[in-house]
Short mmCIF file of C-alpha atoms and ligand atoms in Angstrom, two decimals:
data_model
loop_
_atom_site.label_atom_id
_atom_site.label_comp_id
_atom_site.label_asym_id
_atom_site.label_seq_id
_atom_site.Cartn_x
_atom_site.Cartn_y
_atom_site.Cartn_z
CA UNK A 1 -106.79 25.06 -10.85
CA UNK A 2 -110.18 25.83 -9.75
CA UNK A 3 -111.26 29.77 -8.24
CA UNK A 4 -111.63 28.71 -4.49
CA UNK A 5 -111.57 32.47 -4.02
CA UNK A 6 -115.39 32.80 -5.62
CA UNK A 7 -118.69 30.96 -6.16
CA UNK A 8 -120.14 31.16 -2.96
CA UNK A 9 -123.82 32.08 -4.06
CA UNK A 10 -124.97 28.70 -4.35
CA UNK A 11 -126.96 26.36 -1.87
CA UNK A 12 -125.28 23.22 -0.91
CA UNK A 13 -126.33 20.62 -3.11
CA UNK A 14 -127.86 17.57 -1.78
CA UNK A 15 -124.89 15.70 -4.12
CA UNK A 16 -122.28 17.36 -2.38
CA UNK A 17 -119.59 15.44 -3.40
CA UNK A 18 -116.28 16.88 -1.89
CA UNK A 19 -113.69 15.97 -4.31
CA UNK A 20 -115.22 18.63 -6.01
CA UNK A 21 -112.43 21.55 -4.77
CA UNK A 22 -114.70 24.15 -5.79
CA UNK A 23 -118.32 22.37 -4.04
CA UNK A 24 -116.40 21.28 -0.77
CA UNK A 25 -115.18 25.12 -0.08
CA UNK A 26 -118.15 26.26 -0.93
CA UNK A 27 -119.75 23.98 1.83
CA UNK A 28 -117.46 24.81 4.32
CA UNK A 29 -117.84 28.39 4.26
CA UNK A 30 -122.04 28.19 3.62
CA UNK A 31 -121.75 25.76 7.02
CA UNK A 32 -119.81 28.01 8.48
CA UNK A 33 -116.79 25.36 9.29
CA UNK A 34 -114.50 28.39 7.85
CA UNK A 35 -114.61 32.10 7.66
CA UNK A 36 -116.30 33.22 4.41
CA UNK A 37 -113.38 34.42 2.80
CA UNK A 38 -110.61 31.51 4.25
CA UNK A 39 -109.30 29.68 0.86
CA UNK A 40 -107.61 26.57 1.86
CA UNK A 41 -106.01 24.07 0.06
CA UNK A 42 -108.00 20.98 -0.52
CA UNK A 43 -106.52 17.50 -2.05
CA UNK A 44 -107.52 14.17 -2.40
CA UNK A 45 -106.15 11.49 -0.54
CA UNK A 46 -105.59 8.02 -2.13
CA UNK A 47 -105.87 4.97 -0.58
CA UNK A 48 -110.08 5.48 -0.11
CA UNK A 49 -111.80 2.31 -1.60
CA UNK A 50 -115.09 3.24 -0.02
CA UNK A 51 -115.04 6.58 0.42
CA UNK A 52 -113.92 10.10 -0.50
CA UNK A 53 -110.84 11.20 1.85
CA UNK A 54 -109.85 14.77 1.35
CA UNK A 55 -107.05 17.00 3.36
CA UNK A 56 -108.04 20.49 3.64
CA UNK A 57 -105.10 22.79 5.08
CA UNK A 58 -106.38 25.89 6.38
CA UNK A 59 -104.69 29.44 6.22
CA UNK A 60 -103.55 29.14 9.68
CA UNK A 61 -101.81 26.01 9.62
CA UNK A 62 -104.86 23.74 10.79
CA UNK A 63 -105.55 20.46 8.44
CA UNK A 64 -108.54 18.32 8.66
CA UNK A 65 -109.71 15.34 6.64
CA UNK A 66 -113.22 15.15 5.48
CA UNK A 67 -114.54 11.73 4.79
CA UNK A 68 -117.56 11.01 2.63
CA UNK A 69 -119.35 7.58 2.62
CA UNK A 70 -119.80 6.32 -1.10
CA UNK A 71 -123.19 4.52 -1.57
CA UNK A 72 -120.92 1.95 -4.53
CA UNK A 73 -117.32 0.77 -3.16
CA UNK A 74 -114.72 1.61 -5.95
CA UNK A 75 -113.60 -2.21 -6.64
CA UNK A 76 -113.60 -4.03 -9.83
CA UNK A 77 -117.22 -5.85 -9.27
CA UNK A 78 -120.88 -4.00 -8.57
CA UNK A 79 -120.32 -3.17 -4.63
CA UNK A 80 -123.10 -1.58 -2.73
CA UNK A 81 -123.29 -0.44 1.32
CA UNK A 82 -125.70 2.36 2.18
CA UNK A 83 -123.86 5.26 3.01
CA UNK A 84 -125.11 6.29 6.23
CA UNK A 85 -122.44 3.90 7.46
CA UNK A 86 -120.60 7.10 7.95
CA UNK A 87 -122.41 7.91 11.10
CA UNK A 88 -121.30 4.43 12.80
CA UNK A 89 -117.84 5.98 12.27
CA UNK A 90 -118.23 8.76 14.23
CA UNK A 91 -119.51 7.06 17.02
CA UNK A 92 -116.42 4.66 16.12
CA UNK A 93 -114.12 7.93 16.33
CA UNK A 94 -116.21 9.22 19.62
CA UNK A 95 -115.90 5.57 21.67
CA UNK A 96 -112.35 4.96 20.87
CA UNK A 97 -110.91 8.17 22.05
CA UNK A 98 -112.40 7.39 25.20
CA UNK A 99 -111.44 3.83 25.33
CA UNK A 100 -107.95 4.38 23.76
CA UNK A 101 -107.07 7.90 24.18
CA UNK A 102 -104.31 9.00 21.45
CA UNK A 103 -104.81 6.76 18.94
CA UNK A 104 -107.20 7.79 16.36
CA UNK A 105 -107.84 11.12 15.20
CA UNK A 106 -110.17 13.61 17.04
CA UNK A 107 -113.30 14.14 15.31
CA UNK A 108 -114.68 17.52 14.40
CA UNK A 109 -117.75 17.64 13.07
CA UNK A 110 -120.38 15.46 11.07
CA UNK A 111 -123.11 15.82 8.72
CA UNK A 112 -125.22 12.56 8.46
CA UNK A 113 -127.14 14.61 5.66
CA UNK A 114 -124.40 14.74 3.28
CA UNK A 115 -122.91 11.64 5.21
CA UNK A 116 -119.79 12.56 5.71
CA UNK A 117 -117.65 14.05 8.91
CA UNK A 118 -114.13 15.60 9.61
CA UNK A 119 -111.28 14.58 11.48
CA UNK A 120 -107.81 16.35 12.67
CA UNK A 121 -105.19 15.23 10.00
CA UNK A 122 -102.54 13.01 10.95
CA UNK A 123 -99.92 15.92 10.53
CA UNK A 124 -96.82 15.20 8.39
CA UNK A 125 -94.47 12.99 7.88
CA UNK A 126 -96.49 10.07 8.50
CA UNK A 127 -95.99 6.64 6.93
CA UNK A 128 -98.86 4.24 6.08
CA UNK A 129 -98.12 1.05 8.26
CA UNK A 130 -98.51 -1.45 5.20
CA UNK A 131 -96.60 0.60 3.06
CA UNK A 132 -93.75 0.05 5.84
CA UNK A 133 -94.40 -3.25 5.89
CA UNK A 134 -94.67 -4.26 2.06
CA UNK A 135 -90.92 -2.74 2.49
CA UNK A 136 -90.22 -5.71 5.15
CA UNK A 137 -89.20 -6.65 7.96
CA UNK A 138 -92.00 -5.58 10.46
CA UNK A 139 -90.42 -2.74 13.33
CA UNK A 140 -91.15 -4.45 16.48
CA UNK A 141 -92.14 -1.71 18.40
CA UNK A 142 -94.62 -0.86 15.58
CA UNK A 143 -96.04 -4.88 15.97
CA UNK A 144 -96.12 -4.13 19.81
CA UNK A 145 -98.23 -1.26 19.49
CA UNK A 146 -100.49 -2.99 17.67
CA UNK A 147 -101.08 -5.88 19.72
CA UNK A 148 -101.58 -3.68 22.76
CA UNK A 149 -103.94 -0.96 20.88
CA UNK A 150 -106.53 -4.38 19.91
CA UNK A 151 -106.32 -5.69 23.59
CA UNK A 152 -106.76 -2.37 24.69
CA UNK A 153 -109.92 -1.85 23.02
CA UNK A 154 -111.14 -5.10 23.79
CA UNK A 155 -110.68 -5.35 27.31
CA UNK A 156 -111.82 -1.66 27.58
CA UNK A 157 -115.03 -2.44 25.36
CA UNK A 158 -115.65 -5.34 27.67
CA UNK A 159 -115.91 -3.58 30.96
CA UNK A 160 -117.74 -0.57 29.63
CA UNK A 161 -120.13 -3.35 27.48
CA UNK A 162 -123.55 -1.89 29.25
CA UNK A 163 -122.95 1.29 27.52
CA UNK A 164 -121.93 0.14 24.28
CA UNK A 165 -123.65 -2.66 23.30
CA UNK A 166 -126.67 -0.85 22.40
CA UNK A 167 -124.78 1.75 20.76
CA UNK A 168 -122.67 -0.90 18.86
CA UNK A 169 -125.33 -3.69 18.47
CA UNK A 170 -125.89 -2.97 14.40
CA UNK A 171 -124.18 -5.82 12.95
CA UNK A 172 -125.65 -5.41 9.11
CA UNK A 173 -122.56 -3.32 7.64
CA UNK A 174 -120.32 -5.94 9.25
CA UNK A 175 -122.44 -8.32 7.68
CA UNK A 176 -122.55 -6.59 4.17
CA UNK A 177 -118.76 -6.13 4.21
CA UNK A 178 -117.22 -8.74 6.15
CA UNK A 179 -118.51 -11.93 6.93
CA UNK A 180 -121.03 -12.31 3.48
CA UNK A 181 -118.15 -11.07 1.18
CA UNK A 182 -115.20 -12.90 2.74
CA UNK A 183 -116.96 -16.24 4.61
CA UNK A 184 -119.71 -16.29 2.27
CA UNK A 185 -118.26 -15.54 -1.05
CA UNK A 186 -115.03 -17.76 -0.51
CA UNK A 187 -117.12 -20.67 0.22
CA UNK A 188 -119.09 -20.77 -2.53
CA UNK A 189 -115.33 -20.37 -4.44
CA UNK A 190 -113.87 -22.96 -2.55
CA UNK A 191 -116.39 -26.34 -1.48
CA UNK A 192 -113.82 -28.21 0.52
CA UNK A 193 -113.75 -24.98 2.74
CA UNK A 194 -117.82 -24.54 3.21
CA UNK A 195 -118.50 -26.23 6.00
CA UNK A 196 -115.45 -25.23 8.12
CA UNK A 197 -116.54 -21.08 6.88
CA UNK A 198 -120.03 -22.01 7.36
CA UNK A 199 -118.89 -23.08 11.09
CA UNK A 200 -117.13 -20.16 11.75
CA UNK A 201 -119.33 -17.53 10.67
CA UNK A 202 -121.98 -19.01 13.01
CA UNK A 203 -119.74 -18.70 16.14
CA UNK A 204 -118.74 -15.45 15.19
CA UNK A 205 -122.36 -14.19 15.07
CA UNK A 206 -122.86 -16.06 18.11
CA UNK A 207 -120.20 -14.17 20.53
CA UNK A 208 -121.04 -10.82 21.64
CA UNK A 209 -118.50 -9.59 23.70
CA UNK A 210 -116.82 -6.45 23.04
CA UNK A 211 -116.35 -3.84 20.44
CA UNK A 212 -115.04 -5.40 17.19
CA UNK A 213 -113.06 -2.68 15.24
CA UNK A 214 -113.98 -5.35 11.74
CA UNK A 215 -110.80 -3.61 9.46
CA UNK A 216 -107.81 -3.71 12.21
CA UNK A 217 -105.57 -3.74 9.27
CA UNK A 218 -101.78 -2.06 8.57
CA UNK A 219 -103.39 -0.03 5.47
CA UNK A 220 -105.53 1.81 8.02
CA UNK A 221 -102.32 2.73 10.14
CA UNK A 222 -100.33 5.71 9.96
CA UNK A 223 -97.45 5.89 11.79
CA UNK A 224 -96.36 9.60 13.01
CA UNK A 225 -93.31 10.13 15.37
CA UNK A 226 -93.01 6.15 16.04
CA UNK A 227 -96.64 5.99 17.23
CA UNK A 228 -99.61 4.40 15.38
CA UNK A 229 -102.67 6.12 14.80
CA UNK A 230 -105.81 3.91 13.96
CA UNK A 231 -108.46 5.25 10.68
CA UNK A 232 -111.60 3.61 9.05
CA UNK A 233 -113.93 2.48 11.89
CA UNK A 234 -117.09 2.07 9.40
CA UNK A 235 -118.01 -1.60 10.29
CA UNK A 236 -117.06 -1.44 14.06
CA UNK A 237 -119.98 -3.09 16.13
CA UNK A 238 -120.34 -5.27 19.59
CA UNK A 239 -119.66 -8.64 18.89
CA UNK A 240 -116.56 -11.10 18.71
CA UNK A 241 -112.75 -9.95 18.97
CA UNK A 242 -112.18 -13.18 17.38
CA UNK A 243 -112.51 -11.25 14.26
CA UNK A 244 -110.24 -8.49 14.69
CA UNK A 245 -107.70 -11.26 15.66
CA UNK A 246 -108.07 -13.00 12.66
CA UNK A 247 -108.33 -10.43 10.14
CA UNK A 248 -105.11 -8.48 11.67
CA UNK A 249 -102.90 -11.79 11.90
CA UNK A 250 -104.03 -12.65 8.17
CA UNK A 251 -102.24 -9.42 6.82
CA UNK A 252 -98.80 -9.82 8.94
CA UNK A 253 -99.05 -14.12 7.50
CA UNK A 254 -100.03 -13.17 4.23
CA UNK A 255 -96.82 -10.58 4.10
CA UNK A 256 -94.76 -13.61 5.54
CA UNK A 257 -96.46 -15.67 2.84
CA UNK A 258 -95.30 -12.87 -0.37
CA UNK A 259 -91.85 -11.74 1.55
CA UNK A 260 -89.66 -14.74 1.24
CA UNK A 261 -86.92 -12.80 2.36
CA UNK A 262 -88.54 -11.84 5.79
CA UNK A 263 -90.63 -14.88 5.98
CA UNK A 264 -89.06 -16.08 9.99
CA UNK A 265 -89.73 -12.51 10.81
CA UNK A 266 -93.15 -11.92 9.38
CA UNK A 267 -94.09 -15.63 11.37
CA UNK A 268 -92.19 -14.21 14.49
CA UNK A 269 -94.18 -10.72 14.26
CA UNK A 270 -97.72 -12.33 14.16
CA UNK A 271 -96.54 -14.67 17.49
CA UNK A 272 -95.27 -11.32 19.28
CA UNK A 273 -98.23 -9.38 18.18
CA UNK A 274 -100.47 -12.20 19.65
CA UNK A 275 -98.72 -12.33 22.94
CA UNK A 276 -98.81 -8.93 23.43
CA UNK A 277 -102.28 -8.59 22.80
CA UNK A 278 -103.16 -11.24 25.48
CA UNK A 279 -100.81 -9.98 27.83
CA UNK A 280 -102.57 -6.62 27.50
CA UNK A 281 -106.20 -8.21 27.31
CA UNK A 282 -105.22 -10.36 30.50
CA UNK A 283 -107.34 -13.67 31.52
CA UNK A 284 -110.74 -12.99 32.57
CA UNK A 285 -113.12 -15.55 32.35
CA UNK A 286 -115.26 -13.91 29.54
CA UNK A 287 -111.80 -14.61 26.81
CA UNK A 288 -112.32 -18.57 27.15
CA UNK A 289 -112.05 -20.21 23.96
CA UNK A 290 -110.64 -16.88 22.54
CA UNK A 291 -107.11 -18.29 21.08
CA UNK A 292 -108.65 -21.05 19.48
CA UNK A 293 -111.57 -19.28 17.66
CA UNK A 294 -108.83 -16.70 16.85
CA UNK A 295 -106.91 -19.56 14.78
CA UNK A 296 -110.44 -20.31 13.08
CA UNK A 297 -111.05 -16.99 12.20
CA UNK A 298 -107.68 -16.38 10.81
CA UNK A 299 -107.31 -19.51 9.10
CA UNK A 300 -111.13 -18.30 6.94
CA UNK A 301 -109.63 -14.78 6.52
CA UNK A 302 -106.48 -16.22 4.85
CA UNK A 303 -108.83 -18.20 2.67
CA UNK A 304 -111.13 -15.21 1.77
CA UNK A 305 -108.21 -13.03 1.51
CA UNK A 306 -107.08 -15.54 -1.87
CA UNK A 307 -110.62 -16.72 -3.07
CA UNK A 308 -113.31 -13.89 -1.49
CA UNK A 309 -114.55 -11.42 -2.97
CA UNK A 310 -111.89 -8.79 -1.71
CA UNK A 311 -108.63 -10.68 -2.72
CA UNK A 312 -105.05 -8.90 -1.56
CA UNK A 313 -103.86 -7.37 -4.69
CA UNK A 314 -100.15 -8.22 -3.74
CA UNK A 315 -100.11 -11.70 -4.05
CA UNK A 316 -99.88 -13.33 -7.13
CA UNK A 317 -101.16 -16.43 -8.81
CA UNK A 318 -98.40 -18.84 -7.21
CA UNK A 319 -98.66 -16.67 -3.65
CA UNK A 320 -102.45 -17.00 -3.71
CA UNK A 321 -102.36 -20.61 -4.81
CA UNK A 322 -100.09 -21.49 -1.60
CA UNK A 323 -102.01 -19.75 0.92
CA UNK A 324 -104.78 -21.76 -0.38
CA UNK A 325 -103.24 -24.71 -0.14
CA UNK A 326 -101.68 -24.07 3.31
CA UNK A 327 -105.11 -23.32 4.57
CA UNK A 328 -106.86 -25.94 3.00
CA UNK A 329 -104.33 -28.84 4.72
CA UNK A 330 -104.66 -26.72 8.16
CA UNK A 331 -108.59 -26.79 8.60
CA UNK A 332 -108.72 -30.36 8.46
CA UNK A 333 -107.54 -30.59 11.67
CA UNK A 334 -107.17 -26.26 13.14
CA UNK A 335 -104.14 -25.90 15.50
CA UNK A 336 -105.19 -24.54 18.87
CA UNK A 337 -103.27 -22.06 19.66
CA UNK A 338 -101.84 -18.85 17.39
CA UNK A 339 -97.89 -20.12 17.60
CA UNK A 340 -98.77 -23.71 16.58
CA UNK A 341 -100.79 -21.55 13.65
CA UNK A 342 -97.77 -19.64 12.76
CA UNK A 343 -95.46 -22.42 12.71
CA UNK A 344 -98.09 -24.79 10.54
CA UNK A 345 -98.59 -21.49 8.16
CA UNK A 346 -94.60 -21.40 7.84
CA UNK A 347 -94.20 -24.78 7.68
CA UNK A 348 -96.65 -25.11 4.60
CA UNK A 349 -95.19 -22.17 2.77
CA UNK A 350 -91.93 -23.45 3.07
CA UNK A 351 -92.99 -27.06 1.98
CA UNK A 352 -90.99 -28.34 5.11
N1 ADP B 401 -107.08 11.67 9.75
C1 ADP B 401 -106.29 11.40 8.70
N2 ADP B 401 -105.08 11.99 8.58
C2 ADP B 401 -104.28 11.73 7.53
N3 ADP B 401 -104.60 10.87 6.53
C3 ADP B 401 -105.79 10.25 6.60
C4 ADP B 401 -106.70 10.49 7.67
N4 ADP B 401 -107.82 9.74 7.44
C5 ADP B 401 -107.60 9.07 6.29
N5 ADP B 401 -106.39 9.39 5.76
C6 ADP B 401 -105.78 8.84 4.52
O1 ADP B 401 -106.80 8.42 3.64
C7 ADP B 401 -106.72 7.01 3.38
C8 ADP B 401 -108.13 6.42 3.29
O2 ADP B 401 -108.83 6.66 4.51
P1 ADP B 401 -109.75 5.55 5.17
O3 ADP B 401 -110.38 6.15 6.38
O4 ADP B 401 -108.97 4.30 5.38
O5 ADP B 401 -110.86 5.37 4.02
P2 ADP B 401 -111.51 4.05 3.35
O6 ADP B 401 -112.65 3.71 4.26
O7 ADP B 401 -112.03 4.48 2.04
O8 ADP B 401 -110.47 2.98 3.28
C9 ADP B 401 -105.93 6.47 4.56
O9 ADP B 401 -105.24 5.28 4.25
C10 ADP B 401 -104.97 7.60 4.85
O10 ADP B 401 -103.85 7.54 3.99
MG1 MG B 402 -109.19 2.29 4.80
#
């Protein structure tokens, strides 16, 4: 166990890195974010693939989580996004508690220097969503939330779009971490997919319409006291809620694709989530075309989810090799709407 009690007669080092116990109290205090004798308990949180996450619990019962942006992404091949990315959180964390009040955590401070910021804890017990889910079948409440949380945020980032779209108009980490590694990557993987990825990362590029969260995904839900609390807003940007749409829908199908057992309500899930999420977004004129470039978008994120660069770790070999498969039959022809996606999904995965 490290002396947090001592070693405060140091400057903070320009390679702060605050999994260091002893370096991030020592921070705190020379910052002044605590008193300079407070001693809290600091511990690192799992789960961060491209960042350090760390829960400090102060004396009085106060626990934030301090965030650090890593310049190299912890996966198995070289992985590199600059790490001022952290400061596009914050403004993540900033918009969406205006846009969706309650359902992220309040941000405290941040230090672009050091690039990192803090955030109230989610305070215990919390579950992680895809932790729930991996333990089948999806709560429907939980799917309903989630549905209305994305149409929330879109419709909201729609109307307020004069304001945010210069804030938000940085598309190069969503670039560097989303559409190059899973569009770009998967097609050089798979040929007789190119064209239709090549397709569909061009219209995504193309549509600017509201702000994109770009990793609306269950690991990066907690769920405290039945309510689900979004994290990880690092490639949000202005741009197409196609993408959201697709990437979210590809983790509840890809669970229906590994959970045989809760297959029909995995399928039903991802139609309930979608209707929800319309219902809440409404019709305005500006969502034309939306459903079907939602199909396209999670018909390539199923495909780069199996053969991109950032593959779900669990499917295995024979799970992976029929999501391919599914995919490959259903871009030949794309369904047009998300239930006749669903049902074609199912339908493949079940050989019927
Ligand atoms: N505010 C928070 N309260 C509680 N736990 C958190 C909080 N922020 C992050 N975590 C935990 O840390 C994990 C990683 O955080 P996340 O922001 O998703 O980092 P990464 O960008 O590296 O994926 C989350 O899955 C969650 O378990
Ligand atoms: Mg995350």
């Amino acid at each position: 166990m490290p002396d947090l009690a001592h070693g405060d007669d140091h400057d903070v080092a320009d390679d702060l890195d605050i999994e260091q116990p002893l370096a991030l109290v020592r921070y705190l205090r020379q910052t002044g974010r605590i008193a300079p004798g407070e001693v809290p308990v600091v511990r690192t949180l799992p789960g961060g693939v491209s960042n350090r996450v760390v829960l400090v619990e102060r004396p009085g019962g106060e626990a934030w989580v301090v965030k650090q942006a890593l310049a190299k992404l912890r996966v198995a091949v070289d992985w590199f996004s600059p790490p001022e990315r952290i400061g596009r959180e914050a403004l993540g964390l900033r918009w969406l508690t205006r846009l969706a009040p309650g359902s992220t955590p309040r941000l405290l401070f941040e230090d672009p220097a050091h690039h990192l910021l803090a955030m109230a804890a989610v305070p215990q017990p919390h579950a992680n969503w895809k932790t729930l889910l991996l333990g089948g079948p999806p709560d429907p409440d939980h799917v309903a939330q989630f549905g209305a949380l994305l149409g929330t945020i879109h419709r909201r980032g729609h109307a307020a779009r004069r304001e945010l779209e210069p804030v938000f108009a940085d598309r190069s980490y969503f670039e560097s971490l989303r559409l190059e590694p899973y569009f770009g990557f998967a097609a050089e993987r798979e040929p007789a997919a190119a064209a239709f990825l090549a397709a569909l990362g061009a219209e995504i590029r193309q549509h600017r319409l509201t702000l994109v969260h770009g990793d609306y995904s269950p690991k990066n839900v907690l769920v405290h006291a039945g309510r689900l609390v979004l994290l990880d807003h690092e490639v949000i940007h202005f741009g197409d809620p196609a993408f959201d749409l697709g990437f979210s829908l590809t983790h509840l199908l890809s669970k229906a694709n590994h959970l045989p057992a809760h297959r029909d309500a995995f399928a039903a899930a991802a139609t309930a989530y979608w209707r929800t999420y319309r219902d809440t977004l409404g019709a305005a004129p500006w969502t034309a075309g939306l459903e079907p470039r939602a199909v396209r978008a999670t018909l390539g994120c199923l495909l780069a989810r199996v053969a991109g660069r950032s593959p779900l770790e669990y499917l295995d070999a024979a799970g992976r090799d029929r999501q391919q498969a599914a995919v490959l039959a259903l871009i030949a022809e794309p369904p047009c709407t998300v239930p006749d996606l669903v049902r074609g999904f199912i339908a493949r995965l079940s050989g019927r």
